[in-house]
PDB file of C-alpha atoms in Angstrom:
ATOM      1  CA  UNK A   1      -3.408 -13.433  18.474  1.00  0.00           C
ATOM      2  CA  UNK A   2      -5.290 -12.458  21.333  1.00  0.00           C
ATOM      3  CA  UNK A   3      -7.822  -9.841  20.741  1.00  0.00           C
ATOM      4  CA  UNK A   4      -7.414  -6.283  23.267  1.00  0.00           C
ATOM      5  CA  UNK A   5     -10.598  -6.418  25.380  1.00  0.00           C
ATOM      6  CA  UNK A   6      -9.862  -2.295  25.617  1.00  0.00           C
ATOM      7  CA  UNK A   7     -10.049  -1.835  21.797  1.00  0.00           C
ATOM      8  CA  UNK A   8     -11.990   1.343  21.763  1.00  0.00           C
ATOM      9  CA  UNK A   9     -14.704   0.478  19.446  1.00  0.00           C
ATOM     10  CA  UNK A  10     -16.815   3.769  18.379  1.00  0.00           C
ATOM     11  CA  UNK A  11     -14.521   6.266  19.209  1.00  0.00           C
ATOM     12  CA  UNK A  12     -13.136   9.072  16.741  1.00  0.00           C
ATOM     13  CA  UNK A  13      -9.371   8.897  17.284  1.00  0.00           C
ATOM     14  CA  UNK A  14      -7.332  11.346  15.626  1.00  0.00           C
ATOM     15  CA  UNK A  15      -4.004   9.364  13.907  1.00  0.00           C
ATOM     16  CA  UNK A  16      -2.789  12.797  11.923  1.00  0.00           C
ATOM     17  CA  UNK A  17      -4.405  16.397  11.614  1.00  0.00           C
ATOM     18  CA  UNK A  18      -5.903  14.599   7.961  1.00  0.00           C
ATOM     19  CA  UNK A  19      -6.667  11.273   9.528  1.00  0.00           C
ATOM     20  CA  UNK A  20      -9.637  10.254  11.817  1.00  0.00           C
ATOM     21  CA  UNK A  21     -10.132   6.515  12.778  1.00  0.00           C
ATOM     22  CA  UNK A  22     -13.075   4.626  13.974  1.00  0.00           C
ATOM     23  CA  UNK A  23     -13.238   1.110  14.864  1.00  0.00           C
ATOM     24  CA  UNK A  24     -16.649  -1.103  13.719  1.00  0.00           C
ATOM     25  CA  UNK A  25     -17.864  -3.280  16.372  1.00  0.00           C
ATOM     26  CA  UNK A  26     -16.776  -6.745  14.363  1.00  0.00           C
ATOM     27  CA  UNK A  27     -13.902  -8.206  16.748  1.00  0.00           C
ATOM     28  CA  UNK A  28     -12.662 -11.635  15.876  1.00  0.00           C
ATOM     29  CA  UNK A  29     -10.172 -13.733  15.152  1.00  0.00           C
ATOM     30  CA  UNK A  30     -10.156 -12.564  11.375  1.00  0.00           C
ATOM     31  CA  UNK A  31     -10.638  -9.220  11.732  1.00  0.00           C
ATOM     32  CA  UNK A  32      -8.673  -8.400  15.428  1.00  0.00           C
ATOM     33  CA  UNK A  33     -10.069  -5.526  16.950  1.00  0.00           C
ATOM     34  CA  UNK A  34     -12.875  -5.053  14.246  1.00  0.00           C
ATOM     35  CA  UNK A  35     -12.468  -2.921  11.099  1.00  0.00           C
ATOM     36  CA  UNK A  36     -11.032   0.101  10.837  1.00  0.00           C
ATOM     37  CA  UNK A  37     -13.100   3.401   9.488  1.00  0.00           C
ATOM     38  CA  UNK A  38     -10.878   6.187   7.992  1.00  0.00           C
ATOM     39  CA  UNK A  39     -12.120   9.750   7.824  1.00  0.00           C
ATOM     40  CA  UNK A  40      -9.481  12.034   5.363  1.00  0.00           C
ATOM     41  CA  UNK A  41      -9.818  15.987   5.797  1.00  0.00           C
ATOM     42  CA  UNK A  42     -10.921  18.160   7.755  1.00  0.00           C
ATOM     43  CA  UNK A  43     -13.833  20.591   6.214  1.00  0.00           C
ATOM     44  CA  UNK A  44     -15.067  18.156   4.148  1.00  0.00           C
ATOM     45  CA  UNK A  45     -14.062  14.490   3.779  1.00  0.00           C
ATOM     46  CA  UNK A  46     -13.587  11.016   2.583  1.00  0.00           C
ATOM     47  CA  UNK A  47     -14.936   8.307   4.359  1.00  0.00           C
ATOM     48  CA  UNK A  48     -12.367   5.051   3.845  1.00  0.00           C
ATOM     49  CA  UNK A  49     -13.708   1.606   4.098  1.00  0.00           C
ATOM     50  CA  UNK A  50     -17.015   2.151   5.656  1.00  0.00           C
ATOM     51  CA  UNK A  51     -17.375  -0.937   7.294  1.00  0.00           C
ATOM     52  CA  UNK A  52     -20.227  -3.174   8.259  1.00  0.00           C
ATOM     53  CA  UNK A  53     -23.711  -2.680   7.964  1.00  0.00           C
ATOM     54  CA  UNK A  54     -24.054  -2.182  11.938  1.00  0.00           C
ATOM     55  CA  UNK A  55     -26.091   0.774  13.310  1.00  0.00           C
ATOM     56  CA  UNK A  56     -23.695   1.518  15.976  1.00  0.00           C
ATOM     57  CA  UNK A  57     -21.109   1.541  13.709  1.00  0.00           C
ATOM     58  CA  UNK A  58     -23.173   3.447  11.408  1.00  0.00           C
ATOM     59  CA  UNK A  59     -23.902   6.177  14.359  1.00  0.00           C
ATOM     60  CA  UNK A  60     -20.466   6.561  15.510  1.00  0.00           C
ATOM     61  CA  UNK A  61     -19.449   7.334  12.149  1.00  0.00           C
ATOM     62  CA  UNK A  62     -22.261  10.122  11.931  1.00  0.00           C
ATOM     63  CA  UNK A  63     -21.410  11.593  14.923  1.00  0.00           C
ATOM     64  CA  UNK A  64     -17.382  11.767  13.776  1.00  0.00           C
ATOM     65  CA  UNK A  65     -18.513  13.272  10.793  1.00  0.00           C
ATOM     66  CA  UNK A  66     -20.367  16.309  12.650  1.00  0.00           C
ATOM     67  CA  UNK A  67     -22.066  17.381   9.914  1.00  0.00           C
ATOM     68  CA  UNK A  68     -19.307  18.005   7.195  1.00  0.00           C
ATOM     69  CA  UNK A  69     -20.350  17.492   3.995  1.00  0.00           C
ATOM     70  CA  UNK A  70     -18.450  14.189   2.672  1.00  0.00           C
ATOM     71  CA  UNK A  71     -17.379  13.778  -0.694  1.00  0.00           C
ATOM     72  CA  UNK A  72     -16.703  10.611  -1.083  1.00  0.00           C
ATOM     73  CA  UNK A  73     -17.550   7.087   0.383  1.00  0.00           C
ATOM     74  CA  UNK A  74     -14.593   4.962  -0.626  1.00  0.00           C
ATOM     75  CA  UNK A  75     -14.119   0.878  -0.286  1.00  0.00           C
ATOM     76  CA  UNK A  76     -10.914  -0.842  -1.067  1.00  0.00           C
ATOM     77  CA  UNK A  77     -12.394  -3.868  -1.490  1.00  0.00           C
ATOM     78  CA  UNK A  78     -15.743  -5.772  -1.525  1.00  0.00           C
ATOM     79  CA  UNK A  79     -15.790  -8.102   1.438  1.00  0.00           C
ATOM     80  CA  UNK A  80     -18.155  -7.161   3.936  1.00  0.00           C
ATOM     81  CA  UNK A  81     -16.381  -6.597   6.713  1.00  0.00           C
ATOM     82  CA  UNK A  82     -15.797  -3.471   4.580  1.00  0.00           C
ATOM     83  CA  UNK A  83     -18.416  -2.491   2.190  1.00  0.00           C
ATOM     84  CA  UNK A  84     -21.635  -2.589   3.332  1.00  0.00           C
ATOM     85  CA  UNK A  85     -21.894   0.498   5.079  1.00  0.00           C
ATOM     86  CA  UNK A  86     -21.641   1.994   2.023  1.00  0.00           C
ATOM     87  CA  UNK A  87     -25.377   2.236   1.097  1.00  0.00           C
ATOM     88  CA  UNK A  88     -26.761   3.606   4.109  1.00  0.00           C
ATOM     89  CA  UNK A  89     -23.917   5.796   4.820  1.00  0.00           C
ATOM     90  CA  UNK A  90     -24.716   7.296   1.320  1.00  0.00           C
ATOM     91  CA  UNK A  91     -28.188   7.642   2.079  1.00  0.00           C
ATOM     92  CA  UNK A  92     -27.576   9.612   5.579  1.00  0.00           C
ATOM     93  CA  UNK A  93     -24.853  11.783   4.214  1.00  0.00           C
ATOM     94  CA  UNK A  94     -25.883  12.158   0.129  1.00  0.00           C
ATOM     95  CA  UNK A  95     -22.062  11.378  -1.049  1.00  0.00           C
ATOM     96  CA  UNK A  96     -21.364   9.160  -3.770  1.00  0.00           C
ATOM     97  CA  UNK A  97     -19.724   5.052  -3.448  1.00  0.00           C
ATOM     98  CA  UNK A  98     -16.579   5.089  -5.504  1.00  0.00           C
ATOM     99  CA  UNK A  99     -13.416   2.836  -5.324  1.00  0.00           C
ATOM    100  CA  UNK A 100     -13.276  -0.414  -6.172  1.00  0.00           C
ATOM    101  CA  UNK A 101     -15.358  -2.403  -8.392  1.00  0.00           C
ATOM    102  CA  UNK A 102     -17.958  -4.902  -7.745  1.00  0.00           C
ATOM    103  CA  UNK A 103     -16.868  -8.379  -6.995  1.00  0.00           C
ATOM    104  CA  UNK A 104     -19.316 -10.786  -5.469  1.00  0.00           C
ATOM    105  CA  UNK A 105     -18.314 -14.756  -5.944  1.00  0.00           C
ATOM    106  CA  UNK A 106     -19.828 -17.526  -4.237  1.00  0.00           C
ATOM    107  CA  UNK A 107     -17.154 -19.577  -2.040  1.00  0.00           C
ATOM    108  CA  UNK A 108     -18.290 -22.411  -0.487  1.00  0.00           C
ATOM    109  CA  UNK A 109     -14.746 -23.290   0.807  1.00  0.00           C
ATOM    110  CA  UNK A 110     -13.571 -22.312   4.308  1.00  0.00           C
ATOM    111  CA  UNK A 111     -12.371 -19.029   4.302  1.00  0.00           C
ATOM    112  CA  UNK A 112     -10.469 -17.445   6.862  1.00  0.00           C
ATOM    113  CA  UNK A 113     -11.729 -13.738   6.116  1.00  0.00           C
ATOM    114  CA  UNK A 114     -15.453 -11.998   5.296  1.00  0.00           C
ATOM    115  CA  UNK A 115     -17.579 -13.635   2.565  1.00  0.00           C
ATOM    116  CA  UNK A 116     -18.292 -10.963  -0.293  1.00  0.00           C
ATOM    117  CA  UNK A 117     -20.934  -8.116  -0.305  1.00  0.00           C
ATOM    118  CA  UNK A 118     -23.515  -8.939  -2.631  1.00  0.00           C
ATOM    119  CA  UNK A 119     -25.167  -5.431  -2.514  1.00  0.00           C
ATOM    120  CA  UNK A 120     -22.196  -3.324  -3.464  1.00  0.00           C
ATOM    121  CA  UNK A 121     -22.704  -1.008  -5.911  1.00  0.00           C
ATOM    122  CA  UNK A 122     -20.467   1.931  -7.030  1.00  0.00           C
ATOM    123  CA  UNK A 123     -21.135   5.101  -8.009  1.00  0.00           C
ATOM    124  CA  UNK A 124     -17.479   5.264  -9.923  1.00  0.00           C
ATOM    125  CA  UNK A 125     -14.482   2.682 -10.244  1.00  0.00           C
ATOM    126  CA  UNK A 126     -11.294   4.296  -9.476  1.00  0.00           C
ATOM    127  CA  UNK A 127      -8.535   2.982 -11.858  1.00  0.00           C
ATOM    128  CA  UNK A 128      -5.115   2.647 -10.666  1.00  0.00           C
ATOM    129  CA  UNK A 129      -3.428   5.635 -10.437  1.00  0.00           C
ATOM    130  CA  UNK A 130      -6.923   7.707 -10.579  1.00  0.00           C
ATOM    131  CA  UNK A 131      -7.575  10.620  -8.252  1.00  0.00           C
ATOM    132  CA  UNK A 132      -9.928  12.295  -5.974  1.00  0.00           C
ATOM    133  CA  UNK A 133      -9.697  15.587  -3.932  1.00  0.00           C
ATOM    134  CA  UNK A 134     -10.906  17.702  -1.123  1.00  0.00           C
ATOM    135  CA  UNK A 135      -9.803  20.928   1.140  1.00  0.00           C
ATOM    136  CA  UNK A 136      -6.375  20.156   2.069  1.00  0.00           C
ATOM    137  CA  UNK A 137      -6.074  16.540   0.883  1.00  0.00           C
ATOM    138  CA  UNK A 138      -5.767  14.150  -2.495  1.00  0.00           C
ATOM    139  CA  UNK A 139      -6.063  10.671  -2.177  1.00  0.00           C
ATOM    140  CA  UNK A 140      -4.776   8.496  -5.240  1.00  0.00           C
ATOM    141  CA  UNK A 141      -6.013   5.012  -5.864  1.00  0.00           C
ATOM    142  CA  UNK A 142      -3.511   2.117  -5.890  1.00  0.00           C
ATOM    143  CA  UNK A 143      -4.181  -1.466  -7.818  1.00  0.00           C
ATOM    144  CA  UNK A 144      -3.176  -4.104  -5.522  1.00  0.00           C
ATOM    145  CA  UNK A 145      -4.729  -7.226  -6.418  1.00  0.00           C
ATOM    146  CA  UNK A 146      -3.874 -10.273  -4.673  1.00  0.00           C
ATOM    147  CA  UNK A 147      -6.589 -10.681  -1.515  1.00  0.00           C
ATOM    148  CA  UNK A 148      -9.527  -9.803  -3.884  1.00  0.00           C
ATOM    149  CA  UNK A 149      -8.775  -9.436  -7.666  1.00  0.00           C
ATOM    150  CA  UNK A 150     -10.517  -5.794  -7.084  1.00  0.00           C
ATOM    151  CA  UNK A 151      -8.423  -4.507  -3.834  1.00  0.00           C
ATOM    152  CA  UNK A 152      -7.101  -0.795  -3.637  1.00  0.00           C
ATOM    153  CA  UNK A 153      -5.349   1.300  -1.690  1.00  0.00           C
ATOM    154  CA  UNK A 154      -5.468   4.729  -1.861  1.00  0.00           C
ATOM    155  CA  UNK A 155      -2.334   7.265  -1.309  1.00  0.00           C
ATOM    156  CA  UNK A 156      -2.786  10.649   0.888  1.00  0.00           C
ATOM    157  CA  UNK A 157      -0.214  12.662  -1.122  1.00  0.00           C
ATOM    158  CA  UNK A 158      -0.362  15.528   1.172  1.00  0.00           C
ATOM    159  CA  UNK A 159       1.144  13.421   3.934  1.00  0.00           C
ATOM    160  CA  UNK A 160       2.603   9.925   2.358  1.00  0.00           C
ATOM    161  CA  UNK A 161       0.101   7.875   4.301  1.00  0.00           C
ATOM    162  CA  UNK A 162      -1.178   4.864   2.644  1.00  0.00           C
ATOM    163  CA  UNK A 163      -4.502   2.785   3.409  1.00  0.00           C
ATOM    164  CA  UNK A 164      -3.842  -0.028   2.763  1.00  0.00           C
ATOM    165  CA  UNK A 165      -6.883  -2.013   3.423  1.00  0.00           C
ATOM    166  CA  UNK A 166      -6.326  -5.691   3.881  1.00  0.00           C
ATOM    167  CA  UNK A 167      -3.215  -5.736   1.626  1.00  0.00           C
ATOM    168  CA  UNK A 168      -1.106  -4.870   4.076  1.00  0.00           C
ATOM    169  CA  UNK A 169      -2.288  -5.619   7.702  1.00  0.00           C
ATOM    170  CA  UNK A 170      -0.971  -4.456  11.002  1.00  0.00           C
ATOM    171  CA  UNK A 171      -1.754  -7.603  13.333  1.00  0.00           C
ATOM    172  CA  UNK A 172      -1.952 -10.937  10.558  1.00  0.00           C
ATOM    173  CA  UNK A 173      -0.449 -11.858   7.206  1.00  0.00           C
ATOM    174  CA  UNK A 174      -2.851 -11.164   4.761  1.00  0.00           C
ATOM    175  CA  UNK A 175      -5.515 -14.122   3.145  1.00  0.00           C
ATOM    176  CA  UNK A 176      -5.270 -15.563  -0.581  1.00  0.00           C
ATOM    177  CA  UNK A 177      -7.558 -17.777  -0.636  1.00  0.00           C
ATOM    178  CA  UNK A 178      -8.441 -18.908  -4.560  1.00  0.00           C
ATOM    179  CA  UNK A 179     -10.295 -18.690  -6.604  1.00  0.00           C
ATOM    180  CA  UNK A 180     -10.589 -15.169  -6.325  1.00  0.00           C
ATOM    181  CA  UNK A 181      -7.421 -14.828  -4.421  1.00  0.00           C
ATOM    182  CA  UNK A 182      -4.250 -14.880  -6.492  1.00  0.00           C
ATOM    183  CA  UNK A 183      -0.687 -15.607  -4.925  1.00  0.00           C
ATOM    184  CA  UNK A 184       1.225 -14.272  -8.167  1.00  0.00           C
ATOM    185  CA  UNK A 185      -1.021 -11.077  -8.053  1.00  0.00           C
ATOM    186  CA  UNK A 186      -0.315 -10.836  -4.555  1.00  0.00           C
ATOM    187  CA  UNK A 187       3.657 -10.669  -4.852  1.00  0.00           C
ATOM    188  CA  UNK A 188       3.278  -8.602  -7.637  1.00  0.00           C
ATOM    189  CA  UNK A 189       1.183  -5.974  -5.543  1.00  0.00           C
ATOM    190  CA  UNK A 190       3.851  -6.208  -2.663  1.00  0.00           C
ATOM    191  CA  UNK A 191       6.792  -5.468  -4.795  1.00  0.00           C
ATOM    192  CA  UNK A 192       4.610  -2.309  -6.125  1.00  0.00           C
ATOM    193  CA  UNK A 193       4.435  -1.051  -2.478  1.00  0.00           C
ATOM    194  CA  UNK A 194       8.199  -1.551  -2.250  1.00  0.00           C
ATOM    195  CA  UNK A 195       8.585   0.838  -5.365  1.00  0.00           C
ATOM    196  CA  UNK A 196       6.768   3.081  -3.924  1.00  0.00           C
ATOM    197  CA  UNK A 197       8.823   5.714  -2.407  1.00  0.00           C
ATOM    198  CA  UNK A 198       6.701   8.256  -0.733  1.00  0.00           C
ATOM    199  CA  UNK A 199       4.773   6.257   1.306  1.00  0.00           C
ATOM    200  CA  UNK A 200       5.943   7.493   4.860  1.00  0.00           C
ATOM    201  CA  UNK A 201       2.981   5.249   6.765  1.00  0.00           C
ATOM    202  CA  UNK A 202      -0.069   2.557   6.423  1.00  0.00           C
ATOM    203  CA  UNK A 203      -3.051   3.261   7.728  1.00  0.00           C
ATOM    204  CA  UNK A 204      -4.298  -0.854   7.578  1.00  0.00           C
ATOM    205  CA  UNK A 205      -8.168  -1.328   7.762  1.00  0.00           C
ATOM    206  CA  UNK A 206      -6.913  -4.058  10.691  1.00  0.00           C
ATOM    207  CA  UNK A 207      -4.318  -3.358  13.602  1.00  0.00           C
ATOM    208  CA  UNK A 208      -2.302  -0.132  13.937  1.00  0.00           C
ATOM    209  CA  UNK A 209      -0.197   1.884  11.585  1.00  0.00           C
ATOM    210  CA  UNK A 210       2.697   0.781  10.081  1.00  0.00           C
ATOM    211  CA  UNK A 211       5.508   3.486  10.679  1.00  0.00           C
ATOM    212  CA  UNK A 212       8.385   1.721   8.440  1.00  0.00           C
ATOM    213  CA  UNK A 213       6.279   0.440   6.026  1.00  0.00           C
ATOM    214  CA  UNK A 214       8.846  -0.629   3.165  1.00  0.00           C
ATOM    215  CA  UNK A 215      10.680  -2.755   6.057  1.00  0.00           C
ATOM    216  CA  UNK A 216       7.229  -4.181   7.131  1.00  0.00           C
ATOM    217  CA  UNK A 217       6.744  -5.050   2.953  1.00  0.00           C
ATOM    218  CA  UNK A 218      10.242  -6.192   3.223  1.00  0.00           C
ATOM    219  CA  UNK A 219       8.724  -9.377   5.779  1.00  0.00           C
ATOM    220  CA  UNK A 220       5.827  -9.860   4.207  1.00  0.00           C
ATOM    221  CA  UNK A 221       7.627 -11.060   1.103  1.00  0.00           C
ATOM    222  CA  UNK A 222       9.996 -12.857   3.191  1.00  0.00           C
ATOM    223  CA  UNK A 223       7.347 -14.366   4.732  1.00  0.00           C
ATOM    224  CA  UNK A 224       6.017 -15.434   1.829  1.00  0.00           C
ATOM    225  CA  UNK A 225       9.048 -16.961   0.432  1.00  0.00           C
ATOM    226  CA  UNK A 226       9.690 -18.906   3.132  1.00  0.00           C
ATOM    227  CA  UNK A 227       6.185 -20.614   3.189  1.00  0.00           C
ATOM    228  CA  UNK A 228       7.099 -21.219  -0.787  1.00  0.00           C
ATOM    229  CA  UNK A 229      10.166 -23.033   0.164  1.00  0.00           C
ATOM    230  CA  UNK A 230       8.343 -25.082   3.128  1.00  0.00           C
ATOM    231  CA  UNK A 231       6.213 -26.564   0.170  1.00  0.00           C
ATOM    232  CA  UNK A 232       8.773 -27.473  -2.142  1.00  0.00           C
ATOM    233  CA  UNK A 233      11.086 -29.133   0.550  1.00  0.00           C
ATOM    234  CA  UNK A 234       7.698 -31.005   1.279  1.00  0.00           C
ATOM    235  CA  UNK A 235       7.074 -32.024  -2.327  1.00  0.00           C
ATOM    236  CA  UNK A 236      10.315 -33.263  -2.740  1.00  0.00           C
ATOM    237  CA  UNK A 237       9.695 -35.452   0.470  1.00  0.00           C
ATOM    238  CA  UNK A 238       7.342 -37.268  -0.782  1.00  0.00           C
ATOM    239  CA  UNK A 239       4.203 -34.920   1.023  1.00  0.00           C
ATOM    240  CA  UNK A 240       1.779 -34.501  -1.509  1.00  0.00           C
ATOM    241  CA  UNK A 241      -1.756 -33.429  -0.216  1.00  0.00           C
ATOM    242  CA  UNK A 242      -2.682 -30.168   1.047  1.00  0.00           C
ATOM    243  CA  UNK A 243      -4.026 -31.660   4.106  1.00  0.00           C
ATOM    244  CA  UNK A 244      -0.168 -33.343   4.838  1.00  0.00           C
ATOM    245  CA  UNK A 245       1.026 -29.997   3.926  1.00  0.00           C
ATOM    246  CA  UNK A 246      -1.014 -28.104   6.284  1.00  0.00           C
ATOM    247  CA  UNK A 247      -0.322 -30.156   8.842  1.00  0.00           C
ATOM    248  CA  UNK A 248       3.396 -29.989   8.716  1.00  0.00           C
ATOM    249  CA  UNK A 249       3.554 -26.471   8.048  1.00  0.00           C
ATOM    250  CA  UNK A 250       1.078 -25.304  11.016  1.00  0.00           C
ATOM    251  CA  UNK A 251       1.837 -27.205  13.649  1.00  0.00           C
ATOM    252  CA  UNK A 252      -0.248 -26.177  16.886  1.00  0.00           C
ATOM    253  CA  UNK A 253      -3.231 -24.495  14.556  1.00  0.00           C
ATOM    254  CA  UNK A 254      -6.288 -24.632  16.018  1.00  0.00           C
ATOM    255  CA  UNK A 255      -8.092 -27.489  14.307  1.00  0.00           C
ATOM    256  CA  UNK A 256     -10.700 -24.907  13.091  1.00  0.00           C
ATOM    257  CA  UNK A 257      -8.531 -23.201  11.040  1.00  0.00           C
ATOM    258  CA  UNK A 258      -6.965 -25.884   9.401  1.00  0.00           C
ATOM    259  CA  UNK A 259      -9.468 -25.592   5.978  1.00  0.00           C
ATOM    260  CA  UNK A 260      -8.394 -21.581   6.050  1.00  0.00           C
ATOM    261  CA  UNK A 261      -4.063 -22.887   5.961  1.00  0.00           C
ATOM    262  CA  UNK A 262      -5.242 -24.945   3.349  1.00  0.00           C
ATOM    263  CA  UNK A 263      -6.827 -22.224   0.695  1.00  0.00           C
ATOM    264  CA  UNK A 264      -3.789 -20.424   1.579  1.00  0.00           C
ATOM    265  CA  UNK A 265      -1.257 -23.397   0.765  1.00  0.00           C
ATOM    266  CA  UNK A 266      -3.344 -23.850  -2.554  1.00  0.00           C
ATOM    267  CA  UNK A 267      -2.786 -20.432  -3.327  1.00  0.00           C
ATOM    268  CA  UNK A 268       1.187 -21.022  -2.726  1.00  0.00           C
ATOM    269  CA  UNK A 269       0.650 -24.152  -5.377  1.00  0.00           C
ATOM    270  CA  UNK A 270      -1.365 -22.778  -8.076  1.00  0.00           C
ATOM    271  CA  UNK A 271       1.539 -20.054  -7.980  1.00  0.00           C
ATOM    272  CA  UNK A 272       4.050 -22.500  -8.686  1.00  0.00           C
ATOM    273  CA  UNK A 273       2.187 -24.572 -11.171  1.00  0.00           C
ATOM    274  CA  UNK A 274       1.677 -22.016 -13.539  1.00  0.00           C
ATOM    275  CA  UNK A 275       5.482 -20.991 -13.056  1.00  0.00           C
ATOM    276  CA  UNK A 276       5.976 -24.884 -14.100  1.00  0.00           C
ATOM    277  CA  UNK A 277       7.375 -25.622 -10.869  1.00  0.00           C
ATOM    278  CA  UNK A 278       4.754 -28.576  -9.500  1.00  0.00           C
ATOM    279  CA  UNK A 279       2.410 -30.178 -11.148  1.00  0.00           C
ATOM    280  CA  UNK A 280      -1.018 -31.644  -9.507  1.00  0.00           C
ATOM    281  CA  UNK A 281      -2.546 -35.460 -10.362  1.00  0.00           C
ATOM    282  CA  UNK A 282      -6.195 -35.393  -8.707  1.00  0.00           C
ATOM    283  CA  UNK A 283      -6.141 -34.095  -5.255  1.00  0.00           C
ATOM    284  CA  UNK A 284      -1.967 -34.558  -5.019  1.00  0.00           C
ATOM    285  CA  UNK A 285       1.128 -32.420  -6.315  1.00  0.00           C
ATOM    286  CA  UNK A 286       4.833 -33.449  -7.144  1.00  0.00           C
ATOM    287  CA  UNK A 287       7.888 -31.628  -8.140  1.00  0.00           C
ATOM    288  CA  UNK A 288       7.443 -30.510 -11.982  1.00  0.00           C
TER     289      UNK A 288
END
């Protein structure tokens, strides 16, 4: 997808009289416009997904903040497109890290997203279904594992919004790319969202909101299903190498993402082989 060259990177923009949104100066063809900074309240506030360690980034966010005491630096997860601002932005404004917990793995496979933050350190894990208030606003933290085995998103009761960090994206399917990533968790986190019934918008840490959010959910799994299928029609044809698979599946993919299809195919497989569906010999799979 072709990335807006009018993205307005910097600026406070208000979404909803408890949500404030800046956009980090990290455009590219993982992240789209850059990540997406959420400020909750009004008085005094959360800071969502902080973002990269970038001094403009980290200035803009300052001057949104205006002063106001914030109580709270949260981080759905740990890659660090999304964390790293955390530790300077807690020494500038005094508030605490909490969220999600530390993950750091080394990957040497081609990923199609951020690699981890190594210097992410919490003040406090939130658990699912744990809370944290301010003036005017609660924020609840959701489990959804699946991306990153440590990925939340956090509910604005007040309002039903829902960040949804890179769970739920408003440009790109999401990445699950093993070992960390986990297909099964994945699914399992979507059909949480779907249960969910007071979630009246996503605020996604990439692309715009997501006003009909359980139809959105809806595709996703869909989506996902239908890649599931493509596989097994391919297994059954005698295709038996990620690299065939990819192939097949993305026809037209630039050449340099071809490694990135493949972690995601693998994460498709590894799915199916533990529901004794395939089975793998070396570096090839076959029908169970």
């Amino acid at each position: 997808m072709d990335i807006p060259a009018d993205a307005p990177t910097g600026l406070a923009m208000a979404l909803d009289p408890l949500v404030t949104r800046i956009l980090a100066p990290n455009p590219s063809p993982f992240t789209y416009t850059g990540t997406q900074t959420y400020l909750v309240g009004t008085t005094e506030l959360a800071v969502i997904d902080p973002g990269p360690d970038d001094p403009e980034h980290l200035e803009a966010l300052v001057a949104a903040i205006a002063g106001r005491r914030v109580l709270a630096i949260l981080c759905t997860h740990t890659h660090r497109d999304h964390s790293p601002a955390a530790a300077p932005l807690k020494a500038l404004t005094g508030a605490p890290v909490i969220g999600c917990a530390p993950l750091s793995l080394a990957d040497a496979g081609p990923r199609a997203d951020a690699a981890f933050d190594t210097g992410y350190a919490p003040d406090r894990v939130l658990e699912d279904g744990e809370q944290l208030s301010g003036p005017g606003w609660t924020l609840t933290a959701v489990a959804t594992p699946g991306h990153t085995s440590n990925h939340l998103c956090f509910a604005l009761e007040e309002t039903g919004g829902l960040f949804s960090g890179d769970h739920v994206m408003g440009w790109s399917t999401t990445v699950v790319a093993p070992p960390d990533g986990d297909m099964a968790a994945y699914m399992r986190s979507l059909d949480k969202l779907m249960n969910r019934e007071g979630d009246r918008i996503y605020f996604p840490a990439h692309g715009e909101p997501i006003e009909r959010p359980h139809r959105f959910v809806r595709g996703l799994i869909g989506h996902r299903k239908q890649r599931e299928g493509q596989i097994l029609r391919l297994l059954k044809a005698g295709t038996g190498t990620v690299p065939a698979m990819v192939e097949r599946m993305y026809a037209g993919l630039d050449p340099r993402l071809n490694g990135a299809a493949g972690r995601s195919v693998l994460a498709h497989l590894i799915d199916l082989r533990d529901r004794g569906l395939v089975g793998e010999e070396g570096d090839a799979w076959k029908m169970a």
